[in-house]
PDB file of C-alpha atoms in Angstrom:
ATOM      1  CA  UNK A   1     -56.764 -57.361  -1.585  1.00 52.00           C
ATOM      2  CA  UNK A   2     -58.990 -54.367  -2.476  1.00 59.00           C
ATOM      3  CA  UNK A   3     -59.163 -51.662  -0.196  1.00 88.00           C
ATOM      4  CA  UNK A   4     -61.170 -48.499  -0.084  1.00 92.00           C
ATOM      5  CA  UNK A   5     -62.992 -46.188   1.494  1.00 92.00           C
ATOM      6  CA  UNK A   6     -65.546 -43.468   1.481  1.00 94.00           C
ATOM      7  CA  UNK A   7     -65.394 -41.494   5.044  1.00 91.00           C
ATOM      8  CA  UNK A   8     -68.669 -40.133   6.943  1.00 89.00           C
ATOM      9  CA  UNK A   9     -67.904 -36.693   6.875  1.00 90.00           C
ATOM     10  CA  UNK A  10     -68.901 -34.462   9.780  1.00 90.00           C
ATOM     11  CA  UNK A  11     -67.058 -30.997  10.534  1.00 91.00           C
ATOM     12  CA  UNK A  12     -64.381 -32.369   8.112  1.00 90.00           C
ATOM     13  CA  UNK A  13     -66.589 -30.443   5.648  1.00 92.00           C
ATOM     14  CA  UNK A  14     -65.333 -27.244   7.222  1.00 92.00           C
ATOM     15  CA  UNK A  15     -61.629 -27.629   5.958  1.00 94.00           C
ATOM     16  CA  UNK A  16     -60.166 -26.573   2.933  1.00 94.00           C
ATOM     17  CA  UNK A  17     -59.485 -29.702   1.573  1.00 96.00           C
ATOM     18  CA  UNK A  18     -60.535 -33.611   2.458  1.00 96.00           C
ATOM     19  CA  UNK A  19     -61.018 -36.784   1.356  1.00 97.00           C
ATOM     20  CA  UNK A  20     -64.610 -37.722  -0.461  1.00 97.00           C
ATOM     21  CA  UNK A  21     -63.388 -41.534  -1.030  1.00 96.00           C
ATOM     22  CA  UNK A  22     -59.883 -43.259  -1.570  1.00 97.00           C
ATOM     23  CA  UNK A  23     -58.842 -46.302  -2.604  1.00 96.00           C
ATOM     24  CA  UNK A  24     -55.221 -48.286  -2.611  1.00 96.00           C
ATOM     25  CA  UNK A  25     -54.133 -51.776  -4.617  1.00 94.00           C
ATOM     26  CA  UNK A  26     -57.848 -51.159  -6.040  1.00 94.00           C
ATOM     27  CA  UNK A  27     -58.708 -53.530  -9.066  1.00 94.00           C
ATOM     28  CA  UNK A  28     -60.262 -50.875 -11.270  1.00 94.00           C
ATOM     29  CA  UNK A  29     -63.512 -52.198 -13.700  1.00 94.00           C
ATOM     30  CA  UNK A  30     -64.970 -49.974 -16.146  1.00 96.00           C
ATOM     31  CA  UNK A  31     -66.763 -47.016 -15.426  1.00 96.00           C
ATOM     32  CA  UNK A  32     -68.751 -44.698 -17.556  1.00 97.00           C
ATOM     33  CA  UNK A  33     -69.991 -41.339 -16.866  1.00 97.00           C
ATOM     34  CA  UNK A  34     -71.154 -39.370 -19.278  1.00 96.00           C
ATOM     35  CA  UNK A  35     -72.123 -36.874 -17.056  1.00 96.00           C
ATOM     36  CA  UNK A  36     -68.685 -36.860 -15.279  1.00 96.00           C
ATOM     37  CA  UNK A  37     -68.149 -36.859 -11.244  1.00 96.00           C
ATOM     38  CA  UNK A  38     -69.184 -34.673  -8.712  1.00 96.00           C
ATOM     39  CA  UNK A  39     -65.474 -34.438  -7.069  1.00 97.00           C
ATOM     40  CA  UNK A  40     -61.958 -33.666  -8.864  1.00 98.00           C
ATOM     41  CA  UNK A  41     -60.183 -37.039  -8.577  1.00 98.00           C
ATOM     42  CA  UNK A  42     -56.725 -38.427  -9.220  1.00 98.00           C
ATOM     43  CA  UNK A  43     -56.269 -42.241 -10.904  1.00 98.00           C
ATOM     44  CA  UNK A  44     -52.543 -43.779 -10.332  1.00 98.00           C
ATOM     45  CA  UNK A  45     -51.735 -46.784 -12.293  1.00 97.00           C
ATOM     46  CA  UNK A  46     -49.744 -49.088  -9.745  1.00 95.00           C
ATOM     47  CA  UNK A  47     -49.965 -52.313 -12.365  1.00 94.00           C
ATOM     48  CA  UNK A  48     -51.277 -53.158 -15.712  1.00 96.00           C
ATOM     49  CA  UNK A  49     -52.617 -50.470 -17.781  1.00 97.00           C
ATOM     50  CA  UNK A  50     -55.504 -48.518 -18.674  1.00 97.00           C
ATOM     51  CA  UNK A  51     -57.118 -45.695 -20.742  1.00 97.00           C
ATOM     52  CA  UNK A  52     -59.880 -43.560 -20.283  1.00 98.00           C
ATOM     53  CA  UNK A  53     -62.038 -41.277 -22.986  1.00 97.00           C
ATOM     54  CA  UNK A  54     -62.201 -37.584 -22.844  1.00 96.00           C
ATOM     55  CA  UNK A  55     -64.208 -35.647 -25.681  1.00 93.00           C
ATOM     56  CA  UNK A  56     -63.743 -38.625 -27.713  1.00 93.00           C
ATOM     57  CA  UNK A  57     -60.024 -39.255 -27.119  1.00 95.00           C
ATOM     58  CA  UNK A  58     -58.511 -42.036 -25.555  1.00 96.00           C
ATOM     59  CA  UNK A  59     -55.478 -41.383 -23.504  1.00 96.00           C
ATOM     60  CA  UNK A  60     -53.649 -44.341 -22.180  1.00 96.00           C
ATOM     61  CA  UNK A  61     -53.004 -44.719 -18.633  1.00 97.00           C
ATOM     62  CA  UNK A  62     -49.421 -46.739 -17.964  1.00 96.00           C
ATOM     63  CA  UNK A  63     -47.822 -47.978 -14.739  1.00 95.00           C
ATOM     64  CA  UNK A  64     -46.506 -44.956 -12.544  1.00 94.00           C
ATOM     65  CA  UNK A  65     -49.245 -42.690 -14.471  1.00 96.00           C
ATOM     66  CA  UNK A  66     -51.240 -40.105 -12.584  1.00 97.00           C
ATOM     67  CA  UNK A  67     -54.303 -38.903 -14.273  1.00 97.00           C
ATOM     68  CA  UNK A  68     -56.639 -36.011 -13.069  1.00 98.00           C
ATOM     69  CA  UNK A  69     -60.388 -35.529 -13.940  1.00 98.00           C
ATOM     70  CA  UNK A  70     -61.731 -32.240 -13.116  1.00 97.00           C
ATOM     71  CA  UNK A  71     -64.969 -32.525 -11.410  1.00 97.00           C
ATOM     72  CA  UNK A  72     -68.376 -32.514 -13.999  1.00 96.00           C
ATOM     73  CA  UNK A  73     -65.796 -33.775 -16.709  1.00 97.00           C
ATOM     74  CA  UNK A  74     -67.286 -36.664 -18.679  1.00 97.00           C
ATOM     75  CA  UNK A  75     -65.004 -39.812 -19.399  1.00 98.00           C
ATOM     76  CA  UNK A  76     -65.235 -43.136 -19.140  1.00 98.00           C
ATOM     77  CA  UNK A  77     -62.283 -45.618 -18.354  1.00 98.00           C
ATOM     78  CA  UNK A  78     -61.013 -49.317 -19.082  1.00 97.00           C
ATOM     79  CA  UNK A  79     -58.681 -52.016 -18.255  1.00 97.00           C
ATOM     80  CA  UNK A  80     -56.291 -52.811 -21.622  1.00 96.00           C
ATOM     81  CA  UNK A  81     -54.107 -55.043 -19.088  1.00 93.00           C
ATOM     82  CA  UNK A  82     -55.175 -56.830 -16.531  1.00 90.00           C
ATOM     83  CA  UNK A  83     -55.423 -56.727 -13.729  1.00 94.00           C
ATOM     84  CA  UNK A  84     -55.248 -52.790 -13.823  1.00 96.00           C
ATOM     85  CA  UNK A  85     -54.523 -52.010 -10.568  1.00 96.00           C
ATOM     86  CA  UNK A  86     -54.987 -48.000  -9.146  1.00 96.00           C
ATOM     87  CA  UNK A  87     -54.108 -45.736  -5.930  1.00 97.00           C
ATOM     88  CA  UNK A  88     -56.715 -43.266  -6.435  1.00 98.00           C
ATOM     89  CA  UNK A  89     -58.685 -40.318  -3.974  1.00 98.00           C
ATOM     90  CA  UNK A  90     -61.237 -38.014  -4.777  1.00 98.00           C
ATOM     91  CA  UNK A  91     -61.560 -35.012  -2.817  1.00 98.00           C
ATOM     92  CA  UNK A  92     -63.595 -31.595  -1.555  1.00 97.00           C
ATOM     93  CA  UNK A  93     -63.207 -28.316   0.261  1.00 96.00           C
ATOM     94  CA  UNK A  94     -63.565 -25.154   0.223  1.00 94.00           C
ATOM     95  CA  UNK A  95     -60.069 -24.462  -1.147  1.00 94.00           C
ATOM     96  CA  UNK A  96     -59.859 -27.110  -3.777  1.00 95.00           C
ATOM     97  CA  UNK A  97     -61.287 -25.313  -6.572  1.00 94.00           C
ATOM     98  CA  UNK A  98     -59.476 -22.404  -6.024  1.00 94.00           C
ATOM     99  CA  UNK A  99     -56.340 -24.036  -5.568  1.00 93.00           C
ATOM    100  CA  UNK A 100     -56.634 -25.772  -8.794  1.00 95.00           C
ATOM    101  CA  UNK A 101     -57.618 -22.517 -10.884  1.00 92.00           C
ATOM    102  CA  UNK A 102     -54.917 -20.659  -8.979  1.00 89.00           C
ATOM    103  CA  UNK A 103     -52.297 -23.764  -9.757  1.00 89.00           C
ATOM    104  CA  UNK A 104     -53.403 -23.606 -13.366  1.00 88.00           C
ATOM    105  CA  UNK A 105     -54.118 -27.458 -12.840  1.00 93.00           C
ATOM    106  CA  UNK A 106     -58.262 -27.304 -13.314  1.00 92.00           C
ATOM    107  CA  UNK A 107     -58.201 -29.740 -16.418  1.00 95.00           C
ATOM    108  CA  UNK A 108     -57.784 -33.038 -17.347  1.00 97.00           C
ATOM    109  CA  UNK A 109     -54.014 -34.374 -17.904  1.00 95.00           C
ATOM    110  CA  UNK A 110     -51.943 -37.342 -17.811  1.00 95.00           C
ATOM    111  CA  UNK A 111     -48.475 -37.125 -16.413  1.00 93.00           C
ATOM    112  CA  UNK A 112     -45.867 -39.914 -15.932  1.00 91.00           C
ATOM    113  CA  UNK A 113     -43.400 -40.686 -13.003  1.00 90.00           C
ATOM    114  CA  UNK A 114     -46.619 -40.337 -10.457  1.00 93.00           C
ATOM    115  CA  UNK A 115     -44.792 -42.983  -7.855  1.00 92.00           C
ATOM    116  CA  UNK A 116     -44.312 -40.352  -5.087  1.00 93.00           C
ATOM    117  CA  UNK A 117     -47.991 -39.576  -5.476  1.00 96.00           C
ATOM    118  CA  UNK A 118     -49.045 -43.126  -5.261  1.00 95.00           C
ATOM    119  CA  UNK A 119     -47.322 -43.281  -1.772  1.00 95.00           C
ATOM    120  CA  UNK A 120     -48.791 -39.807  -0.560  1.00 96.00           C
ATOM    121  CA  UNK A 121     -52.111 -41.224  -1.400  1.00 97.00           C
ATOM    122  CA  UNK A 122     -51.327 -44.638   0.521  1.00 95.00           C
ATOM    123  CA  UNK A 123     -50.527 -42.516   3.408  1.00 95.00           C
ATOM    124  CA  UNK A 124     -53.874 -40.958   3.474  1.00 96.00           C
ATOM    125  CA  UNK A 125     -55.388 -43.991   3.503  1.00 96.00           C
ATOM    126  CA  UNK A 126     -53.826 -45.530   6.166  1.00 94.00           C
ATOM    127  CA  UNK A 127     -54.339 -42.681   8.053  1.00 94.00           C
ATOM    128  CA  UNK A 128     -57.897 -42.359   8.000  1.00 94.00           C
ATOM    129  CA  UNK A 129     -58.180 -46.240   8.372  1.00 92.00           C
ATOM    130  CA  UNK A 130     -56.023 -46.136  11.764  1.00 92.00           C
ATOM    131  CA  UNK A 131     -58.298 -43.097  12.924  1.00 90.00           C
ATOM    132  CA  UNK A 132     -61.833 -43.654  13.061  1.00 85.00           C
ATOM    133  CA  UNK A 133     -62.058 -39.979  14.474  1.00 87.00           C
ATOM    134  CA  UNK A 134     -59.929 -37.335  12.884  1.00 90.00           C
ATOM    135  CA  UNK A 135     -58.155 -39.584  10.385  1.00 91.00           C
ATOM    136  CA  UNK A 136     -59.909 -37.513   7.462  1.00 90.00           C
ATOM    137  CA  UNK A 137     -58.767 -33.882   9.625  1.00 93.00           C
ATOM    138  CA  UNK A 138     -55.081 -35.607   9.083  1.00 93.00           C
ATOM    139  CA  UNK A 139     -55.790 -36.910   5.698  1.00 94.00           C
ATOM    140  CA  UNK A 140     -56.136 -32.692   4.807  1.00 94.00           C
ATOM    141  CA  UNK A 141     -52.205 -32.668   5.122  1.00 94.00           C
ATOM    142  CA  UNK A 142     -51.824 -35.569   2.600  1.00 96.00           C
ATOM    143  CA  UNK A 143     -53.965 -34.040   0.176  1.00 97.00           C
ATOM    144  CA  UNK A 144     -52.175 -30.358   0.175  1.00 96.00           C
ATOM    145  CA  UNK A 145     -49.002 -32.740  -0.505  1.00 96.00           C
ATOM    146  CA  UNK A 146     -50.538 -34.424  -2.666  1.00 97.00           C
ATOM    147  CA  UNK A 147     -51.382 -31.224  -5.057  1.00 97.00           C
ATOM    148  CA  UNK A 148     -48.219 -29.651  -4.779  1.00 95.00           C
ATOM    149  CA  UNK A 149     -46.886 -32.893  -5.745  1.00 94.00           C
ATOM    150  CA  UNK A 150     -48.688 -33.084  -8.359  1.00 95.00           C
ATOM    151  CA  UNK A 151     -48.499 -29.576  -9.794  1.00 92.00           C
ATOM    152  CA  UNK A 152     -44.474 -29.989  -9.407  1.00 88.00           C
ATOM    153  CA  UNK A 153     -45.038 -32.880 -12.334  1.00 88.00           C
ATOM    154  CA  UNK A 154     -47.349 -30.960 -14.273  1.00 86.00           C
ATOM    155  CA  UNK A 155     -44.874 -27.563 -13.921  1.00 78.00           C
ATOM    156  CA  UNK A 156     -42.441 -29.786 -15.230  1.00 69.00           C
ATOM    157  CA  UNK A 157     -44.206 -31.054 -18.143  1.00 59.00           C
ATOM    158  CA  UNK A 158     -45.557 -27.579 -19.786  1.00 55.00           C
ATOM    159  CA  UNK A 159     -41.771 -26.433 -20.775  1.00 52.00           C
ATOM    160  CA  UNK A 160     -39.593 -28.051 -23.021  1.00 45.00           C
ATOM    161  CA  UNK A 161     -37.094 -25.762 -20.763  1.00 48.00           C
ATOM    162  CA  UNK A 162     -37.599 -26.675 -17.364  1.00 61.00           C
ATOM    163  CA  UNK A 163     -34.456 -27.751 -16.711  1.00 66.00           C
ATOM    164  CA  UNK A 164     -33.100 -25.274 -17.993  1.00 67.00           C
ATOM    165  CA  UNK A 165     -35.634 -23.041 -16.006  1.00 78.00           C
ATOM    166  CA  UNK A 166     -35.007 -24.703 -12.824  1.00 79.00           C
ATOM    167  CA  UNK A 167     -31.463 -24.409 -13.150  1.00 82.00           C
ATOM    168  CA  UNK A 168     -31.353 -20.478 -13.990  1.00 87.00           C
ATOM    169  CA  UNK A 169     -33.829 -20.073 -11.269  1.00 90.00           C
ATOM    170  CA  UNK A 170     -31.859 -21.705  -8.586  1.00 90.00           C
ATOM    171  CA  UNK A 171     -28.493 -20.071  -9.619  1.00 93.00           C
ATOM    172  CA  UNK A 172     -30.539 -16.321  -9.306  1.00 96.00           C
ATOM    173  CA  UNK A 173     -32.015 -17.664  -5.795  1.00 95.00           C
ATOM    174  CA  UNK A 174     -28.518 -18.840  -4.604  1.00 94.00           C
ATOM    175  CA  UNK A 175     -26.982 -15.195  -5.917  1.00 96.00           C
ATOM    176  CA  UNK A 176     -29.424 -13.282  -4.235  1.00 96.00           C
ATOM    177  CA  UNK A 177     -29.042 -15.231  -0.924  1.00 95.00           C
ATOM    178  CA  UNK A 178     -25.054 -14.477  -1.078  1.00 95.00           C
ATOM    179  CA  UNK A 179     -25.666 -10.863  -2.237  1.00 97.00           C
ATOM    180  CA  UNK A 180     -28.525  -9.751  -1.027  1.00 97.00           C
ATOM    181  CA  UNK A 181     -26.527  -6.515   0.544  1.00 96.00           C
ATOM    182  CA  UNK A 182     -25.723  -5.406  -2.539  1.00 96.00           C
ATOM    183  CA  UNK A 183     -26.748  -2.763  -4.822  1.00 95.00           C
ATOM    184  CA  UNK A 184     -28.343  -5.747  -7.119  1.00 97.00           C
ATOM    185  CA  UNK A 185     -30.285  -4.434 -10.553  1.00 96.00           C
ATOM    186  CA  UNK A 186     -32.705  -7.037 -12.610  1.00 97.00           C
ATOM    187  CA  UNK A 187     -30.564  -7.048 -15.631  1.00 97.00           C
ATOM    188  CA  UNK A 188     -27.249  -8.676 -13.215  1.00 97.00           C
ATOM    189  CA  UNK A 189     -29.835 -11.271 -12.187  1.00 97.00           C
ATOM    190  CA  UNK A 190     -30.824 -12.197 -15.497  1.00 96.00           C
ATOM    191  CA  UNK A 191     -26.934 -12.138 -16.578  1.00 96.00           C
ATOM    192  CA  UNK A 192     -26.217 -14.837 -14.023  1.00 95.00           C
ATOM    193  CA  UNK A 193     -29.431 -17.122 -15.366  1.00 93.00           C
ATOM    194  CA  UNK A 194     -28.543 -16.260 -19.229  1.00 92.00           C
ATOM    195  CA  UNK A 195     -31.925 -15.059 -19.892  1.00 92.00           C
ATOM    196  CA  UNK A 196     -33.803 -12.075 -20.525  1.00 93.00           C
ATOM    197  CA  UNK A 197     -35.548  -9.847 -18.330  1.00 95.00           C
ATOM    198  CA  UNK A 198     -38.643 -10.707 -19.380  1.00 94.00           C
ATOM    199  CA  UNK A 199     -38.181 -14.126 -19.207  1.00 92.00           C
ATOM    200  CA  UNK A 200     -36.958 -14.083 -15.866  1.00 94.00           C
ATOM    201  CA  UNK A 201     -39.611 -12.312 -14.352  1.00 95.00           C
ATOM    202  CA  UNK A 202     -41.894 -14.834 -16.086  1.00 90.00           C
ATOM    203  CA  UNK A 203     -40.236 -17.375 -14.033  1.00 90.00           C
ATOM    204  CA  UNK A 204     -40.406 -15.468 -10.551  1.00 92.00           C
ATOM    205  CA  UNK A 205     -43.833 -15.110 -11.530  1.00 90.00           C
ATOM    206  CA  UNK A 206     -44.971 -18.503 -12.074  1.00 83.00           C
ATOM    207  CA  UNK A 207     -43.299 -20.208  -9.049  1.00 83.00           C
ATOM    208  CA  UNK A 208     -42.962 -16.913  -6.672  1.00 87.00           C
ATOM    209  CA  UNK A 209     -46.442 -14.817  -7.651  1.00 86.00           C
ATOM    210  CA  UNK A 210     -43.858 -11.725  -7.638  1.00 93.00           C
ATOM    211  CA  UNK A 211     -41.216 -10.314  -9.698  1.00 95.00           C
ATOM    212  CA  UNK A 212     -37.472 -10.669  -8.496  1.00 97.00           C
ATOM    213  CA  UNK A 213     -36.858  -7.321  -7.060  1.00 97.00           C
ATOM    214  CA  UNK A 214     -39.905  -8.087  -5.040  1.00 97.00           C
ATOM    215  CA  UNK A 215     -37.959 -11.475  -3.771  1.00 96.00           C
ATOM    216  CA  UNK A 216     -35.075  -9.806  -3.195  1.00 97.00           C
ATOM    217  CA  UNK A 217     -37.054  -7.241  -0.908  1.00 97.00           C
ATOM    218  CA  UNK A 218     -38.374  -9.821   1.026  1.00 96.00           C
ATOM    219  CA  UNK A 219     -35.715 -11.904   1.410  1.00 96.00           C
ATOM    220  CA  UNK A 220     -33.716  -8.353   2.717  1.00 97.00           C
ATOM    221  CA  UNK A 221     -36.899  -8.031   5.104  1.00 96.00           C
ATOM    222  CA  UNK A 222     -35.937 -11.242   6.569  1.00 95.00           C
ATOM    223  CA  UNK A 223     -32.676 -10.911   7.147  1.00 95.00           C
ATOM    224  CA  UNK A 224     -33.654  -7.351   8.782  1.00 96.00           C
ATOM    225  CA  UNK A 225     -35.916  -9.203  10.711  1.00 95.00           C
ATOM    226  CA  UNK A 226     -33.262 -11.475  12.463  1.00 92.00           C
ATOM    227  CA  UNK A 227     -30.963  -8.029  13.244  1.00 95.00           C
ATOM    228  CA  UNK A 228     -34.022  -7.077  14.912  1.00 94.00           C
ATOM    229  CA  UNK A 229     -34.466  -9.955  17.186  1.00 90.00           C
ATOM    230  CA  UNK A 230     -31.020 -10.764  17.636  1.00 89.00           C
ATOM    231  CA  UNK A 231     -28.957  -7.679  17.389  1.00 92.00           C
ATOM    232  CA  UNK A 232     -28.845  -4.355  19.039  1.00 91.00           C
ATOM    233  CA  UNK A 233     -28.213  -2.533  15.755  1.00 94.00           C
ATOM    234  CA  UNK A 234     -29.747   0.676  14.822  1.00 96.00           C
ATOM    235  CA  UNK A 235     -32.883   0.871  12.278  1.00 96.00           C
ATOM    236  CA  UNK A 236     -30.435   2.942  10.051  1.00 96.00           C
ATOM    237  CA  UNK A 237     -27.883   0.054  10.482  1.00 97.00           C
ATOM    238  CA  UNK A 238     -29.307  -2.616   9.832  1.00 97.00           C
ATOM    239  CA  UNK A 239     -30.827  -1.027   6.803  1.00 97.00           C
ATOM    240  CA  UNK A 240     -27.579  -0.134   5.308  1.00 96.00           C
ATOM    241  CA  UNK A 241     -26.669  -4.207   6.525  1.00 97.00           C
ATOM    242  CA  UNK A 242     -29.084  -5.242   4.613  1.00 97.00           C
ATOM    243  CA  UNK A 243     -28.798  -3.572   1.203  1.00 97.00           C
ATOM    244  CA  UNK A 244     -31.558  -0.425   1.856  1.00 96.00           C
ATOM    245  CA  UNK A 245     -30.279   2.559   0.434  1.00 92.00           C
ATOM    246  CA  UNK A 246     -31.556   4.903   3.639  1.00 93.00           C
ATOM    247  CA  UNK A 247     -34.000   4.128   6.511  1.00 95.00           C
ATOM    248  CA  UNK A 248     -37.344   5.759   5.759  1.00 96.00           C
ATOM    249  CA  UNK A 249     -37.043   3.427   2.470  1.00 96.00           C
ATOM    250  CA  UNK A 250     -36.132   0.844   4.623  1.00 97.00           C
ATOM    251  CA  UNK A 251     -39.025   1.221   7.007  1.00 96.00           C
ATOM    252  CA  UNK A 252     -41.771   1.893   4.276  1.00 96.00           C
ATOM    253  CA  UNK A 253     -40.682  -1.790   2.848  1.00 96.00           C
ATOM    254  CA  UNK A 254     -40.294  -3.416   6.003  1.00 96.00           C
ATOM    255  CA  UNK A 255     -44.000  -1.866   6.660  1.00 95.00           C
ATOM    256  CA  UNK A 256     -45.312  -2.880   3.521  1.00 94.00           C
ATOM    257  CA  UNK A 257     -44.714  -6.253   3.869  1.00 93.00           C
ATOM    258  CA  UNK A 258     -45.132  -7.064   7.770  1.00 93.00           C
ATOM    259  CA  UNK A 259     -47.813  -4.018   8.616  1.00 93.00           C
ATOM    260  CA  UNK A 260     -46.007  -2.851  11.167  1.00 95.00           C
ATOM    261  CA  UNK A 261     -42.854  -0.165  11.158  1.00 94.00           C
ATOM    262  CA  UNK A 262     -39.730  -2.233  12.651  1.00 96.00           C
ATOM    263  CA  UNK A 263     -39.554  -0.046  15.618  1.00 94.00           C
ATOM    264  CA  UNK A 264     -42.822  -1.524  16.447  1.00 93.00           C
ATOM    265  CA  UNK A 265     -41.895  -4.825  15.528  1.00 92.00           C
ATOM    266  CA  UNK A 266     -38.929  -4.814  17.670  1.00 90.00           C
ATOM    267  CA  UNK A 267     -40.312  -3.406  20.385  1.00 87.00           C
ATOM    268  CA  UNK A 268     -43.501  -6.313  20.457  1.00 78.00           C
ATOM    269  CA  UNK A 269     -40.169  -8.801  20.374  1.00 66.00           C
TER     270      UNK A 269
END
């Protein structure tokens, strides 16, 4: 059975993301729109098979396939199996666009292994099927999971080396965690990943927005801010706990980062 849905929107317009229409087990016909849609939308192939047209190119669109069509983007789209059955949502708010430029996602693509999408999406719809009034307010959640989701697919698809990326990342995280005390200097962190500098702090980068020393600052800054709460050790202490080389260094971080000096932010505890 069909089912989909196009909520009246009210103050829902007022978040930074929510759901213009959404559909689940939806037998797709054609479509053409050479003008391309208002609203950025995602098409999951649940059976059967598609393709759709994009500056004159088909892509085909197989089972456990999430596409993405940018909003304004012309295309037009088939069945090539029948029946060609989608999860699919389109979506608004003030944070979408952004989110997508920021994300590096604001083109079309076609990525594979999309099943954990296609349940996020059949979550939304249940949800704003079950409630009549803030179903779509919920459905907001869904749809930030439903973008980080889906740029963790495409993140993984734009390097031959994301393994390989993933794994050096996650062996520099888990080093920095265990270490963080220590005098710690870029090049031992990109020793333990078996890359270069560079290419390390291309990594941090992408998935942190900061360089590693930065991480390692803030994850220092955390750990500070625990002694804080639950200790009764000096500031010079528990910068010298925490890997600070003296206390006014200590206290400029902790200030950058949390705006406050962490006297102050002790004291407010």
């Amino acid at each position: 059975m069909q089912q989909q849905v196009f909520p009246v929107l009210g103050d829902e317009k007022e978040l930074p993301l929510y759901v213009i229409g959404i559909g689940v087990e939806y037998r797709q016909f054609p479509i053409n729109r050479p003008s391309g849609y208002e609203f950025p939308q995602f098409l999951i192939t649940r059976r059967g098979a598609g393709k759709i047209v994009i500056n004159g190119t088909e892509h085909e669109l197989t089972k456990d396939s999430v596409c993405f069509i940018p909003a304004g983007c012309p295309h037009s789209y088939q069945a090539v199996s029948e029946p060609w059955v989608l999860n699919w949502v389109s979506f608004s708010g003030y944070e979408s666009a952004s989110l997508l430029e920021k994300w590096g996602l604001n083109h079309f693509a076609v990525h594979g292994g999309a099943d954990r999408m296609q349940r996020i999406i059949g979550k939304a719809y249940y949800t704003i099927k079950s409630d009549k009034l803030y179903g779509n307010h919920y459905a907001s959640v869904h749809l930030y999971d439903l973008l980080i989701e889906y740029r963790k697919l495409a993140d993984n698809r734009q390097s031959e080396l994301s393994s390989v990326n993933t794994a050096a990342l996650a062996d520099v995280l888990q080093y920095i965690e265990d270490n963080y005390f220590q005098q710690i200097k870029l090049s031992t962190l990109s020793d333990i990943a078996g890359i270069t500098e560079q290419h390390l702090c291309r990594l941090f980068k992408r998935n942190f927005r900061m360089r590693p020393m930065e991480y390692l600052a803030k994850v220092r800054i955390q750990h500070a801010k625990e002694m804080l709460v639950f200790s009764d050790k000096s500031i010079s202490e528990i910068a010298e706990t925490v890997g600070f080389p003296d206390s006014s260094y200590f206290s400029a971080v902790f200030k950058k980062y949390e705006h406050i000096p962490p006297v102050e932010y002790r004291s407010k505890l």
